[in-house]
PDB file of C-alpha atoms in Angstrom:
ATOM      1  CA  MET A   1      26.885  -3.335  18.623  1.00 52.00           C
ATOM      2  CA  LEU A   2      27.998   0.065  18.433  1.00 56.00           C
ATOM      3  CA  THR A   3      30.176  -1.193  15.602  1.00 65.00           C
ATOM      4  CA  THR A   4      26.686  -2.576  13.675  1.00 62.00           C
ATOM      5  CA  MET A   5      24.751   0.760  14.524  1.00 61.00           C
ATOM      6  CA  ILE A   6      26.875   3.093  13.088  1.00 68.00           C
ATOM      7  CA  ASN A   7      27.536   0.701  10.450  1.00 71.00           C
ATOM      8  CA  THR A   8      23.829   0.471   9.648  1.00 68.00           C
ATOM      9  CA  LEU A   9      22.409   3.722  10.763  1.00 70.00           C
ATOM     10  CA  LEU A  10      24.964   6.482   9.426  1.00 79.00           C
ATOM     11  CA  PRO A  11      24.648   5.770   5.576  1.00 81.00           C
ATOM     12  CA  LEU A  12      20.556   5.539   6.046  1.00 76.00           C
ATOM     13  CA  PHE A  13      21.489   9.413   8.014  1.00 79.00           C
ATOM     14  CA  ALA A  14      24.027  10.174   5.224  1.00 86.00           C
ATOM     15  CA  MET A  15      21.070  10.033   2.761  1.00 85.00           C
ATOM     16  CA  MET A  16      18.970  12.019   4.589  1.00 80.00           C
ATOM     17  CA  GLY A  17      21.592  14.683   5.520  1.00 85.00           C
ATOM     18  CA  PHE A  18      22.250  15.262   1.244  1.00 90.00           C
ATOM     19  CA  GLY A  19      18.674  15.572   0.761  1.00 87.00           C
ATOM     20  CA  LEU A  20      18.513  18.220   3.432  1.00 84.00           C
ATOM     21  CA  ALA A  21      21.193  19.702   2.267  1.00 89.00           C
ATOM     22  CA  ALA A  22      19.770  19.992  -1.247  1.00 89.00           C
ATOM     23  CA  GLY A  23      16.453  21.220   0.218  1.00 84.00           C
ATOM     24  CA  TYR A  24      17.824  23.575   2.406  1.00 82.00           C
ATOM     25  CA  LYS A  25      20.408  25.237  -0.874  1.00 85.00           C
ATOM     26  CA  GLY A  26      17.695  25.105  -3.267  1.00 85.00           C
ATOM     27  CA  MET A  27      20.209  22.532  -5.162  1.00 88.00           C
ATOM     28  CA  LEU A  28      17.483  21.179  -7.020  1.00 88.00           C
ATOM     29  CA  PRO A  29      13.990  21.978  -8.661  1.00 88.00           C
ATOM     30  CA  GLU A  30      11.619  22.827  -6.351  1.00 80.00           C
ATOM     31  CA  GLU A  31       8.811  19.856  -7.420  1.00 84.00           C
ATOM     32  CA  SER A  32      11.854  17.059  -6.928  1.00 87.00           C
ATOM     33  CA  ALA A  33      10.972  16.013  -3.501  1.00 81.00           C
ATOM     34  CA  SER A  34       7.427  15.509  -4.851  1.00 80.00           C
ATOM     35  CA  ILE A  35       8.441  13.741  -7.938  1.00 87.00           C
ATOM     36  CA  LEU A  36      10.434  11.415  -5.851  1.00 86.00           C
ATOM     37  CA  ASN A  37       7.858  10.765  -3.262  1.00 78.00           C
ATOM     38  CA  THR A  38       5.335  10.523  -6.243  1.00 82.00           C
ATOM     39  CA  PHE A  39       7.962   7.399  -7.465  1.00 88.00           C
ATOM     40  CA  VAL A  40       8.210   6.260  -3.974  1.00 83.00           C
ATOM     41  CA  TYR A  41       4.668   6.234  -3.225  1.00 79.00           C
ATOM     42  CA  ARG A  42       2.986   5.013  -6.267  1.00 84.00           C
ATOM     43  CA  PHE A  43       5.387   2.839  -7.825  1.00 89.00           C
ATOM     44  CA  THR A  44       8.826   1.242  -5.330  1.00 87.00           C
ATOM     45  CA  LEU A  45       7.184   1.126  -2.254  1.00 81.00           C
ATOM     46  CA  PRO A  46       4.101  -0.949  -3.513  1.00 86.00           C
ATOM     47  CA  SER A  47       6.223  -2.936  -5.566  1.00 89.00           C
ATOM     48  CA  LEU A  48       8.355  -4.120  -2.550  1.00 84.00           C
ATOM     49  CA  ILE A  49       5.011  -4.411  -0.104  1.00 82.00           C
ATOM     50  CA  PHE A  50       3.545  -6.432  -2.611  1.00 89.00           C
ATOM     51  CA  GLY A  51       6.765  -8.822  -3.596  1.00 87.00           C
ATOM     52  CA  SER A  52       7.460  -9.366   0.173  1.00 82.00           C
ATOM     53  CA  LEU A  53       4.036 -10.571   1.176  1.00 84.00           C
ATOM     54  CA  ALA A  54       2.876 -12.503  -2.106  1.00 88.00           C
ATOM     55  CA  SER A  55       6.253 -14.243  -1.600  1.00 84.00           C
ATOM     56  CA  SER A  56       5.295 -14.819   1.861  1.00 82.00           C
ATOM     57  CA  PRO A  57       3.275 -17.918   3.872  1.00 83.00           C
ATOM     58  CA  ALA A  58      -0.158 -16.545   4.913  1.00 82.00           C
ATOM     59  CA  ALA A  59       0.905 -17.932   8.648  1.00 81.00           C
ATOM     60  CA  GLU A  60       4.008 -15.395   8.714  1.00 80.00           C
ATOM     61  CA  ILE A  61       1.588 -12.202   7.623  1.00 82.00           C
ATOM     62  CA  PHE A  62      -1.259 -12.530   9.948  1.00 84.00           C
ATOM     63  CA  GLN A  63       0.869 -11.665  13.343  1.00 90.00           C
ATOM     64  CA  TRP A  64      -1.747 -10.760  15.739  1.00 91.00           C
ATOM     65  CA  GLN A  65       0.076 -10.967  18.871  1.00 94.00           C
ATOM     66  CA  PHE A  66       2.711  -8.192  17.041  1.00 94.00           C
ATOM     67  CA  MET A  67      -0.552  -5.933  15.520  1.00 92.00           C
ATOM     68  CA  GLU A  68      -2.030  -5.942  18.990  1.00 93.00           C
ATOM     69  CA  GLY A  69       0.807  -4.510  20.982  1.00 95.00           C
ATOM     70  CA  PHE A  70       1.835  -2.080  18.439  1.00 95.00           C
ATOM     71  CA  ALA A  71      -1.992  -0.972  17.643  1.00 92.00           C
ATOM     72  CA  LEU A  72      -2.408  -0.252  21.714  1.00 93.00           C
ATOM     73  CA  ALA A  73       0.464   1.554  22.094  1.00 94.00           C
ATOM     74  CA  MET A  74      -0.275   3.879  19.162  1.00 91.00           C
ATOM     75  CA  LEU A  75      -4.109   4.689  20.646  1.00 89.00           C
ATOM     76  CA  CYS A  76      -3.022   4.750  24.434  1.00 93.00           C
ATOM     77  CA  ALA A  77      -0.179   7.504  22.929  1.00 92.00           C
ATOM     78  CA  TYR A  78      -3.103   9.380  21.154  1.00 89.00           C
ATOM     79  CA  LEU A  79      -5.321   9.246  24.340  1.00 89.00           C
ATOM     80  CA  VAL A  80      -2.337  10.855  25.898  1.00 92.00           C
ATOM     81  CA  ALA A  81      -1.784  13.721  23.591  1.00 89.00           C
ATOM     82  CA  PHE A  82      -5.010  15.026  23.490  1.00 86.00           C
ATOM     83  CA  LEU A  83      -5.630  14.609  26.924  1.00 88.00           C
ATOM     84  CA  VAL A  84      -2.662  17.152  27.238  1.00 87.00           C
ATOM     85  CA  SER A  85      -4.010  18.774  24.390  1.00 80.00           C
ATOM     86  CA  CYS A  86      -7.182  19.428  26.082  1.00 78.00           C
ATOM     87  CA  PHE A  87      -6.196  20.497  29.463  1.00 76.00           C
ATOM     88  CA  SER A  88      -2.858  21.508  29.474  1.00 75.00           C
ATOM     89  CA  PHE A  89      -3.680  23.624  26.175  1.00 69.00           C
ATOM     90  CA  LYS A  90      -6.818  24.182  26.252  1.00 70.00           C
ATOM     91  CA  CYS A  91      -7.494  23.050  22.362  1.00 69.00           C
ATOM     92  CA  HIS A  92     -10.581  22.521  20.850  1.00 66.00           C
ATOM     93  CA  PHE A  93     -11.376  18.854  20.002  1.00 65.00           C
ATOM     94  CA  THR A  94     -10.660  18.994  16.551  1.00 66.00           C
ATOM     95  CA  GLU A  95      -7.081  20.648  17.348  1.00 72.00           C
ATOM     96  CA  GLY A  96      -6.602  18.595  19.830  1.00 75.00           C
ATOM     97  CA  GLY A  97      -7.015  15.645  17.463  1.00 75.00           C
ATOM     98  CA  LEU A  98      -4.495  17.001  14.984  1.00 77.00           C
ATOM     99  CA  ARG A  99      -2.167  17.594  17.526  1.00 82.00           C
ATOM    100  CA  SER A 100      -2.689  13.735  18.844  1.00 84.00           C
ATOM    101  CA  THR A 101      -2.172  12.749  15.336  1.00 82.00           C
ATOM    102  CA  ALA A 102       1.424  14.429  14.841  1.00 86.00           C
ATOM    103  CA  ALA A 103       2.112  12.990  18.313  1.00 88.00           C
ATOM    104  CA  SER A 104       1.128   8.620  17.201  1.00 89.00           C
ATOM    105  CA  PHE A 105       0.887   8.317  13.735  1.00 86.00           C
ATOM    106  CA  PRO A 106       4.761   7.001  13.055  1.00 90.00           C
ATOM    107  CA  ASN A 107       6.537   7.287   9.724  1.00 84.00           C
ATOM    108  CA  THR A 108       6.622   3.731   9.216  1.00 85.00           C
ATOM    109  CA  ALA A 109       6.661   4.211   5.702  1.00 74.00           C
ATOM    110  CA  TYR A 110       9.347   6.138   4.526  1.00 74.00           C
ATOM    111  CA  LEU A 111      11.651   5.185   7.608  1.00 80.00           C
ATOM    112  CA  GLY A 112      10.473   2.021   8.550  1.00 84.00           C
ATOM    113  CA  PHE A 113      11.456   0.249   5.084  1.00 80.00           C
ATOM    114  CA  PRO A 114      14.746   1.978   5.015  1.00 81.00           C
ATOM    115  CA  ILE A 115      15.750   1.534   8.776  1.00 84.00           C
ATOM    116  CA  LEU A 116      14.430  -2.301   9.457  1.00 87.00           C
ATOM    117  CA  LEU A 117      15.770  -3.395   6.284  1.00 81.00           C
ATOM    118  CA  SER A 118      19.201  -2.835   6.671  1.00 81.00           C
ATOM    119  CA  LEU A 119      19.289  -3.408  10.753  1.00 84.00           C
ATOM    120  CA  PHE A 120      17.549  -6.785   9.432  1.00 84.00           C
ATOM    121  CA  GLU A 121      19.392  -7.385   6.196  1.00 77.00           C
ATOM    122  CA  GLY A 122      17.783 -10.698   4.405  1.00 69.00           C
ATOM    123  CA  SER A 123      14.778 -10.937   6.799  1.00 75.00           C
ATOM    124  CA  SER A 124      11.248 -10.962   5.655  1.00 74.00           C
ATOM    125  CA  HIS A 125      10.192 -10.471   8.545  1.00 85.00           C
ATOM    126  CA  ALA A 126      11.340  -6.630   8.657  1.00 87.00           C
ATOM    127  CA  VAL A 127       9.162  -6.362   5.574  1.00 83.00           C
ATOM    128  CA  ILE A 128       6.028  -7.990   7.470  1.00 87.00           C
ATOM    129  CA  ALA A 129       6.673  -5.636  10.103  1.00 91.00           C
ATOM    130  CA  VAL A 130       6.586  -2.770   8.513  1.00 88.00           C
ATOM    131  CA  THR A 131       3.793  -2.938   6.150  1.00 83.00           C
ATOM    132  CA  LEU A 132       1.804  -4.208   9.063  1.00 87.00           C
ATOM    133  CA  ALA A 133       2.818  -1.301  11.124  1.00 88.00           C
ATOM    134  CA  THR A 134       2.132   0.788   8.010  1.00 81.00           C
ATOM    135  CA  LEU A 135      -1.735  -0.840   7.652  1.00 77.00           C
ATOM    136  CA  MET A 136      -2.222  -0.166  11.153  1.00 80.00           C
ATOM    137  CA  PRO A 137      -2.314   3.452  11.585  1.00 74.00           C
ATOM    138  CA  THR A 138      -4.070   4.127   7.953  1.00 66.00           C
ATOM    139  CA  LEU A 139      -6.574   1.728   9.183  1.00 62.00           C
ATOM    140  CA  VAL A 140      -7.597   4.601  11.530  1.00 58.00           C
ATOM    141  CA  LEU A 141      -7.186   7.264   8.715  1.00 60.00           C
ATOM    142  CA  MET A 142      -9.401   5.069   6.679  1.00 59.00           C
ATOM    143  CA  LEU A 143     -12.329   5.025   9.596  1.00 53.00           C
ATOM    144  CA  ALA A 144     -12.023   8.634   9.779  1.00 52.00           C
ATOM    145  CA  ILE A 145     -12.637   9.241   5.809  1.00 54.00           C
ATOM    146  CA  GLY A 146     -15.306   6.611   6.170  1.00 56.00           C
ATOM    147  CA  LYS A 147     -17.320   8.872   8.709  1.00 52.00           C
ATOM    148  CA  LEU A 148     -16.662  11.680   6.953  1.00 51.00           C
ATOM    149  CA  GLU A 149     -17.473  10.279   3.319  1.00 56.00           C
ATOM    150  CA  PHE A 150     -20.584   9.360   5.324  1.00 58.00           C
ATOM    151  CA  HIS A 151     -21.138  12.535   6.478  1.00 55.00           C
ATOM    152  CA  ARG A 152     -20.776  14.118   3.155  1.00 55.00           C
ATOM    153  CA  ALA A 153     -22.493  11.694   0.779  1.00 56.00           C
ATOM    154  CA  ASP A 154     -25.913  12.799  -0.831  1.00 56.00           C
ATOM    155  CA  LYS A 155     -28.366  11.601   1.449  1.00 56.00           C
ATOM    156  CA  GLY A 156     -30.190  10.143  -1.847  1.00 58.00           C
ATOM    157  CA  ARG A 157     -27.720   7.419  -2.148  1.00 61.00           C
ATOM    158  CA  SER A 158     -27.821   4.438  -0.018  1.00 63.00           C
ATOM    159  CA  SER A 159     -25.553   3.209   2.557  1.00 64.00           C
ATOM    160  CA  TRP A 160     -23.994   0.527   0.743  1.00 68.00           C
ATOM    161  CA  HIS A 161     -23.380   2.525  -2.165  1.00 67.00           C
ATOM    162  CA  THR A 162     -21.681   4.925  -0.281  1.00 63.00           C
ATOM    163  CA  LEU A 163     -19.550   2.292   1.446  1.00 66.00           C
ATOM    164  CA  GLY A 164     -18.951   0.838  -1.728  1.00 71.00           C
ATOM    165  CA  THR A 165     -17.688   4.394  -2.877  1.00 68.00           C
ATOM    166  CA  VAL A 166     -15.148   4.414   0.363  1.00 64.00           C
ATOM    167  CA  CYS A 167     -13.910   0.950  -0.298  1.00 70.00           C
ATOM    168  CA  PHE A 168     -12.943   1.142  -3.992  1.00 71.00           C
ATOM    169  CA  SER A 169     -11.565   4.766  -3.077  1.00 65.00           C
ATOM    170  CA  LEU A 170      -9.231   2.749  -0.326  1.00 65.00           C
ATOM    171  CA  LEU A 171      -8.003   0.408  -2.311  1.00 69.00           C
ATOM    172  CA  LYS A 172      -6.898   2.464  -4.940  1.00 72.00           C
ATOM    173  CA  THR A 173      -4.100   4.212  -2.619  1.00 72.00           C
ATOM    174  CA  PRO A 174      -1.032   2.162  -3.747  1.00 81.00           C
ATOM    175  CA  VAL A 175       0.226   1.010  -0.496  1.00 74.00           C
ATOM    176  CA  ILE A 176      -3.125  -0.371   0.871  1.00 77.00           C
ATOM    177  CA  GLY A 177      -3.853  -1.754  -3.067  1.00 83.00           C
ATOM    178  CA  ALA A 178      -0.811  -3.272  -2.943  1.00 86.00           C
ATOM    179  CA  SER A 179      -1.017  -4.734   0.628  1.00 83.00           C
ATOM    180  CA  VAL A 180      -4.188  -6.278   0.385  1.00 85.00           C
ATOM    181  CA  GLY A 181      -3.084  -7.896  -3.389  1.00 89.00           C
ATOM    182  CA  GLY A 182       0.343  -9.139  -1.816  1.00 88.00           C
ATOM    183  CA  ILE A 183      -2.011 -10.612   1.296  1.00 88.00           C
ATOM    184  CA  LEU A 184      -4.774 -12.096  -1.149  1.00 91.00           C
ATOM    185  CA  TRP A 185      -1.921 -13.400  -3.177  1.00 92.00           C
ATOM    186  CA  SER A 186      -0.426 -15.223  -0.511  1.00 89.00           C
ATOM    187  CA  CYS A 187      -3.370 -16.714   1.136  1.00 89.00           C
ATOM    188  CA  LEU A 188      -4.723 -17.879  -2.470  1.00 90.00           C
ATOM    189  CA  GLY A 189      -0.787 -19.931  -2.672  1.00 86.00           C
ATOM    190  CA  LEU A 190      -0.073 -18.582  -6.208  1.00 84.00           C
ATOM    191  CA  GLY A 191       3.465 -18.198  -5.590  1.00 82.00           C
ATOM    192  CA  LEU A 192       5.835 -15.805  -7.456  1.00 86.00           C
ATOM    193  CA  PRO A 193       7.965 -17.151 -10.374  1.00 89.00           C
ATOM    194  CA  GLU A 194      11.609 -16.194  -9.232  1.00 88.00           C
ATOM    195  CA  SER A 195      12.102 -13.888 -11.782  1.00 90.00           C
ATOM    196  CA  LEU A 196       8.885 -11.826 -10.592  1.00 91.00           C
ATOM    197  CA  THR A 197      10.405 -12.150  -6.986  1.00 88.00           C
ATOM    198  CA  LEU A 198      13.570 -10.388  -7.727  1.00 90.00           C
ATOM    199  CA  PHE A 199      12.010  -7.870  -9.893  1.00 92.00           C
ATOM    200  CA  PHE A 200       9.720  -6.865  -7.102  1.00 91.00           C
ATOM    201  CA  HIS A 201      12.555  -6.598  -4.589  1.00 84.00           C
ATOM    202  CA  ASP A 202      15.006  -5.095  -6.872  1.00 88.00           C
ATOM    203  CA  PHE A 203      12.815  -2.546  -8.274  1.00 91.00           C
ATOM    204  CA  GLY A 204      11.131  -1.953  -4.464  1.00 86.00           C
ATOM    205  CA  MET A 205      14.093  -1.390  -2.867  1.00 82.00           C
ATOM    206  CA  ALA A 206      14.476   1.886  -4.447  1.00 86.00           C
ATOM    207  CA  SER A 207      12.424   3.406  -2.153  1.00 81.00           C
ATOM    208  CA  VAL A 208      15.391   3.538   0.463  1.00 77.00           C
ATOM    209  CA  PRO A 209      17.588   6.100  -1.041  1.00 85.00           C
ATOM    210  CA  CYS A 210      14.461   7.848  -2.939  1.00 86.00           C
ATOM    211  CA  ALA A 211      12.336   8.045   0.439  1.00 78.00           C
ATOM    212  CA  LEU A 212      15.239   9.131   2.971  1.00 79.00           C
ATOM    213  CA  PHE A 213      16.352  11.809  -0.103  1.00 87.00           C
ATOM    214  CA  ALA A 214      13.233  13.128  -0.371  1.00 82.00           C
ATOM    215  CA  MET A 215      12.699  13.237   3.326  1.00 73.00           C
ATOM    216  CA  GLY A 216      15.830  15.432   3.644  1.00 80.00           C
ATOM    217  CA  MET A 217      14.331  17.978   0.834  1.00 83.00           C
ATOM    218  CA  VAL A 218      11.063  18.699   3.169  1.00 74.00           C
ATOM    219  CA  ILE A 219      12.904  18.597   5.959  1.00 70.00           C
ATOM    220  CA  GLY A 220      15.414  21.571   4.494  1.00 72.00           C
ATOM    221  CA  LYS A 221      12.507  23.212   3.335  1.00 71.00           C
ATOM    222  CA  SER A 222      10.581  23.183   6.479  1.00 63.00           C
ATOM    223  CA  GLY A 223      11.078  25.519   9.283  1.00 59.00           C
ATOM    224  CA  LEU A 224       9.208  26.400  13.013  1.00 58.00           C
ATOM    225  CA  SER A 225       6.724  28.630  13.616  1.00 60.00           C
ATOM    226  CA  VAL A 226       4.908  27.199  16.784  1.00 63.00           C
ATOM    227  CA  SER A 227       5.229  27.615  20.648  1.00 70.00           C
ATOM    228  CA  PRO A 228       8.384  25.375  22.297  1.00 76.00           C
ATOM    229  CA  MET A 229       6.127  24.092  24.531  1.00 79.00           C
ATOM    230  CA  ASP A 230       3.960  22.566  22.403  1.00 73.00           C
ATOM    231  CA  LEU A 231       6.616  21.126  20.112  1.00 80.00           C
ATOM    232  CA  LEU A 232       7.880  19.493  23.112  1.00 84.00           C
ATOM    233  CA  SER A 233       4.813  18.309  24.199  1.00 87.00           C
ATOM    234  CA  VAL A 234       4.229  16.471  20.743  1.00 88.00           C
ATOM    235  CA  SER A 235       7.711  15.338  20.129  1.00 89.00           C
ATOM    236  CA  VAL A 236       7.720  13.718  24.001  1.00 92.00           C
ATOM    237  CA  VAL A 237       5.103  11.599  23.158  1.00 93.00           C
ATOM    238  CA  LYS A 238       6.090  10.700  20.217  1.00 93.00           C
ATOM    239  CA  MET A 239       9.457   9.776  20.417  1.00 93.00           C
ATOM    240  CA  VAL A 240       9.733   8.878  24.074  1.00 94.00           C
ATOM    241  CA  ILE A 241       6.162   7.671  25.804  1.00 95.00           C
ATOM    242  CA  GLN A 242       5.088   5.885  22.925  1.00 95.00           C
ATOM    243  CA  PRO A 243       7.778   3.549  21.847  1.00 94.00           C
ATOM    244  CA  VAL A 244       8.000   2.917  26.177  1.00 95.00           C
ATOM    245  CA  LEU A 245       4.010   2.014  25.669  1.00 96.00           C
ATOM    246  CA  ALA A 246       4.682  -0.452  22.813  1.00 95.00           C
ATOM    247  CA  ALA A 247       7.561  -2.088  24.706  1.00 94.00           C
ATOM    248  CA  PHE A 248       5.014  -2.853  27.955  1.00 95.00           C
ATOM    249  CA  PHE A 249       2.214  -3.639  25.296  1.00 96.00           C
ATOM    250  CA  LEU A 250       4.213  -5.878  22.851  1.00 95.00           C
ATOM    251  CA  VAL A 251       5.691  -7.917  25.797  1.00 94.00           C
ATOM    252  CA  MET A 252       1.893  -8.030  27.755  1.00 96.00           C
ATOM    253  CA  CYS A 253       0.590  -9.831  24.321  1.00 95.00           C
ATOM    254  CA  HIS A 254       3.549 -12.412  24.297  1.00 94.00           C
ATOM    255  CA  VAL A 255       6.004 -10.645  21.497  1.00 94.00           C
ATOM    256  CA  SER A 256       9.881 -11.722  21.664  1.00 89.00           C
ATOM    257  CA  GLY A 257      13.343 -11.639  19.843  1.00 87.00           C
ATOM    258  CA  ASP A 258      12.850  -9.740  16.858  1.00 89.00           C
ATOM    259  CA  TRP A 259       9.675  -8.543  16.566  1.00 92.00           C
ATOM    260  CA  LEU A 260       9.884  -6.860  19.797  1.00 93.00           C
ATOM    261  CA  ILE A 261      12.686  -4.784  18.842  1.00 92.00           C
ATOM    262  CA  MET A 262      10.943  -4.011  15.696  1.00 93.00           C
ATOM    263  CA  GLY A 263       8.052  -3.040  16.896  1.00 94.00           C
ATOM    264  CA  ILE A 264       9.681  -0.940  19.415  1.00 94.00           C
ATOM    265  CA  LEU A 265      11.797   0.746  16.862  1.00 93.00           C
ATOM    266  CA  LEU A 266       8.452   1.157  14.492  1.00 94.00           C
ATOM    267  CA  SER A 267       6.504   3.193  17.093  1.00 94.00           C
ATOM    268  CA  GLY A 268       9.658   5.354  17.953  1.00 93.00           C
ATOM    269  CA  LEU A 269       9.943   6.666  14.453  1.00 92.00           C
ATOM    270  CA  PRO A 270       8.803   9.767  13.583  1.00 88.00           C
ATOM    271  CA  THR A 271       6.148  12.022  13.389  1.00 88.00           C
ATOM    272  CA  ALA A 272       5.024  10.849   9.627  1.00 80.00           C
ATOM    273  CA  MET A 273       3.905  13.410   6.678  1.00 72.00           C
ATOM    274  CA  VAL A 274       0.530  12.670   6.696  1.00 69.00           C
ATOM    275  CA  SER A 275      -0.294  14.410   9.989  1.00 74.00           C
ATOM    276  CA  TYR A 276       0.647  17.636   8.167  1.00 68.00           C
ATOM    277  CA  LEU A 277      -1.546  16.539   5.136  1.00 62.00           C
ATOM    278  CA  VAL A 278      -4.868  15.878   7.362  1.00 64.00           C
ATOM    279  CA  ALA A 279      -4.131  18.995   9.197  1.00 70.00           C
ATOM    280  CA  LYS A 280      -3.909  20.929   6.360  1.00 66.00           C
ATOM    281  CA  ASP A 281      -7.026  19.575   5.226  1.00 61.00           C
ATOM    282  CA  TYR A 282      -8.754  20.882   8.088  1.00 62.00           C
ATOM    283  CA  GLY A 283      -6.921  24.075   8.319  1.00 70.00           C
ATOM    284  CA  LEU A 284      -6.042  23.664  11.640  1.00 73.00           C
ATOM    285  CA  TYR A 285      -2.488  22.925  13.302  1.00 73.00           C
ATOM    286  CA  GLU A 286      -0.352  23.191  10.279  1.00 71.00           C
ATOM    287  CA  ASP A 287       2.550  24.547  11.429  1.00 73.00           C
ATOM    288  CA  GLY A 288       2.260  22.338  14.492  1.00 77.00           C
ATOM    289  CA  SER A 289       2.103  19.597  12.387  1.00 76.00           C
ATOM    290  CA  SER A 290       4.881  20.708  10.095  1.00 74.00           C
ATOM    291  CA  ALA A 291       7.355  21.385  12.851  1.00 79.00           C
ATOM    292  CA  ALA A 292       6.532  17.950  14.709  1.00 83.00           C
ATOM    293  CA  VAL A 293       7.802  16.061  11.433  1.00 79.00           C
ATOM    294  CA  LEU A 294      10.964  18.077  11.239  1.00 77.00           C
ATOM    295  CA  VAL A 295      11.724  18.000  14.670  1.00 83.00           C
ATOM    296  CA  SER A 296      10.904  14.056  15.661  1.00 86.00           C
ATOM    297  CA  THR A 297      12.615  13.931  12.425  1.00 81.00           C
ATOM    298  CA  LEU A 298      15.871  15.355  13.512  1.00 80.00           C
ATOM    299  CA  LEU A 299      15.411  13.763  17.491  1.00 86.00           C
ATOM    300  CA  CYS A 300      15.482  10.081  15.670  1.00 84.00           C
ATOM    301  CA  VAL A 301      18.899  10.523  14.590  1.00 82.00           C
ATOM    302  CA  VAL A 302      19.585  10.539  18.556  1.00 87.00           C
ATOM    303  CA  THR A 303      16.153   7.851  19.931  1.00 90.00           C
ATOM    304  CA  ILE A 304      16.926   5.147  17.524  1.00 88.00           C
ATOM    305  CA  PRO A 305      20.772   4.201  18.681  1.00 86.00           C
ATOM    306  CA  ALA A 306      19.465   4.887  22.334  1.00 88.00           C
ATOM    307  CA  THR A 307      16.969   2.677  21.678  1.00 89.00           C
ATOM    308  CA  LEU A 308      18.750   0.296  20.252  1.00 86.00           C
ATOM    309  CA  ALA A 309      21.435   0.733  22.862  1.00 84.00           C
ATOM    310  CA  LEU A 310      19.039   0.431  25.640  1.00 86.00           C
ATOM    311  CA  ALA A 311      17.323  -3.053  24.227  1.00 83.00           C
ATOM    312  CA  SER A 312      20.663  -4.384  23.904  1.00 81.00           C
ATOM    313  CA  ARG A 313      21.053  -4.160  27.730  1.00 80.00           C
ATOM    314  CA  PHE A 314      17.852  -6.376  28.090  1.00 74.00           C
ATOM    315  CA  GLY A 315      18.771  -9.123  25.744  1.00 72.00           C
ATOM    316  CA  LEU A 316      17.500  -7.521  22.298  1.00 70.00           C
ATOM    317  CA  GLY A 317      20.770  -6.593  20.329  1.00 61.00           C
ATOM    318  CA  LEU A 318      21.108  -6.937  16.397  1.00 60.00           C
ATOM    319  CA  ALA A 319      22.052 -10.574  15.789  1.00 54.00           C
TER     320      ALA A 319
END
């Protein structure tokens, strides 16, 4: 078990480490991380998602029990962080919501794919699990964006017109568009030629080194300018409480085997960069969100092996 963890995780952390060194030392042009992120976000990651979903039977995609357990853990972690923000740190509801997002929104898109694809090599379920875990937090953002759009919409427009505009904008998002397209393709039973399946897989797997290297570069350029207690409260909820909640709710939803350990690992991933982007858009809790991304990503070097070691004690070791 220990050898498996080292052989699997060490190369991934090494990729991130090289990116961190490049970002800290300024070895590459300033826009390099942004270019790599765009490449992954718009091309390789959607290819990996679409190819995997389109070539999978529809019955394998709709893992309702897994989705329910994962979503409940995320929502409860959000609620815990929100209550701590309001009562312990006396935050305004808006800032409390942003702190809660940083404490409950896992970086499944950029770290989930490389980690699970390495730990569960050759498993199509790994890609489906990460895709579902990426879509569920995104649905929360979709609801928030929709509410904002309805609030900001021209009063002269009909609600249906505004709803159509919102849905079209969301479908243009590469990850959401690729996911919806892959699910529809699978449901229609169209299948994919072997050449296209290989293309989507091989091209999509470029997401692994590019995403990790780019994440490392972003971390290397970040800094810490936030209260230690503030940062500790967010990090503990994200990296400790949320995966514990995931284990509880997934078991309660009768999820077992690889799906259970994958759900726990995905819930315990670091804070997603999107939490910082949302905070920046609101102009609140920007430093805190940035620090949460940095610290939680560094902590995952310890928490992921610890989660796997603990899981093995309960008979959930890797094959």
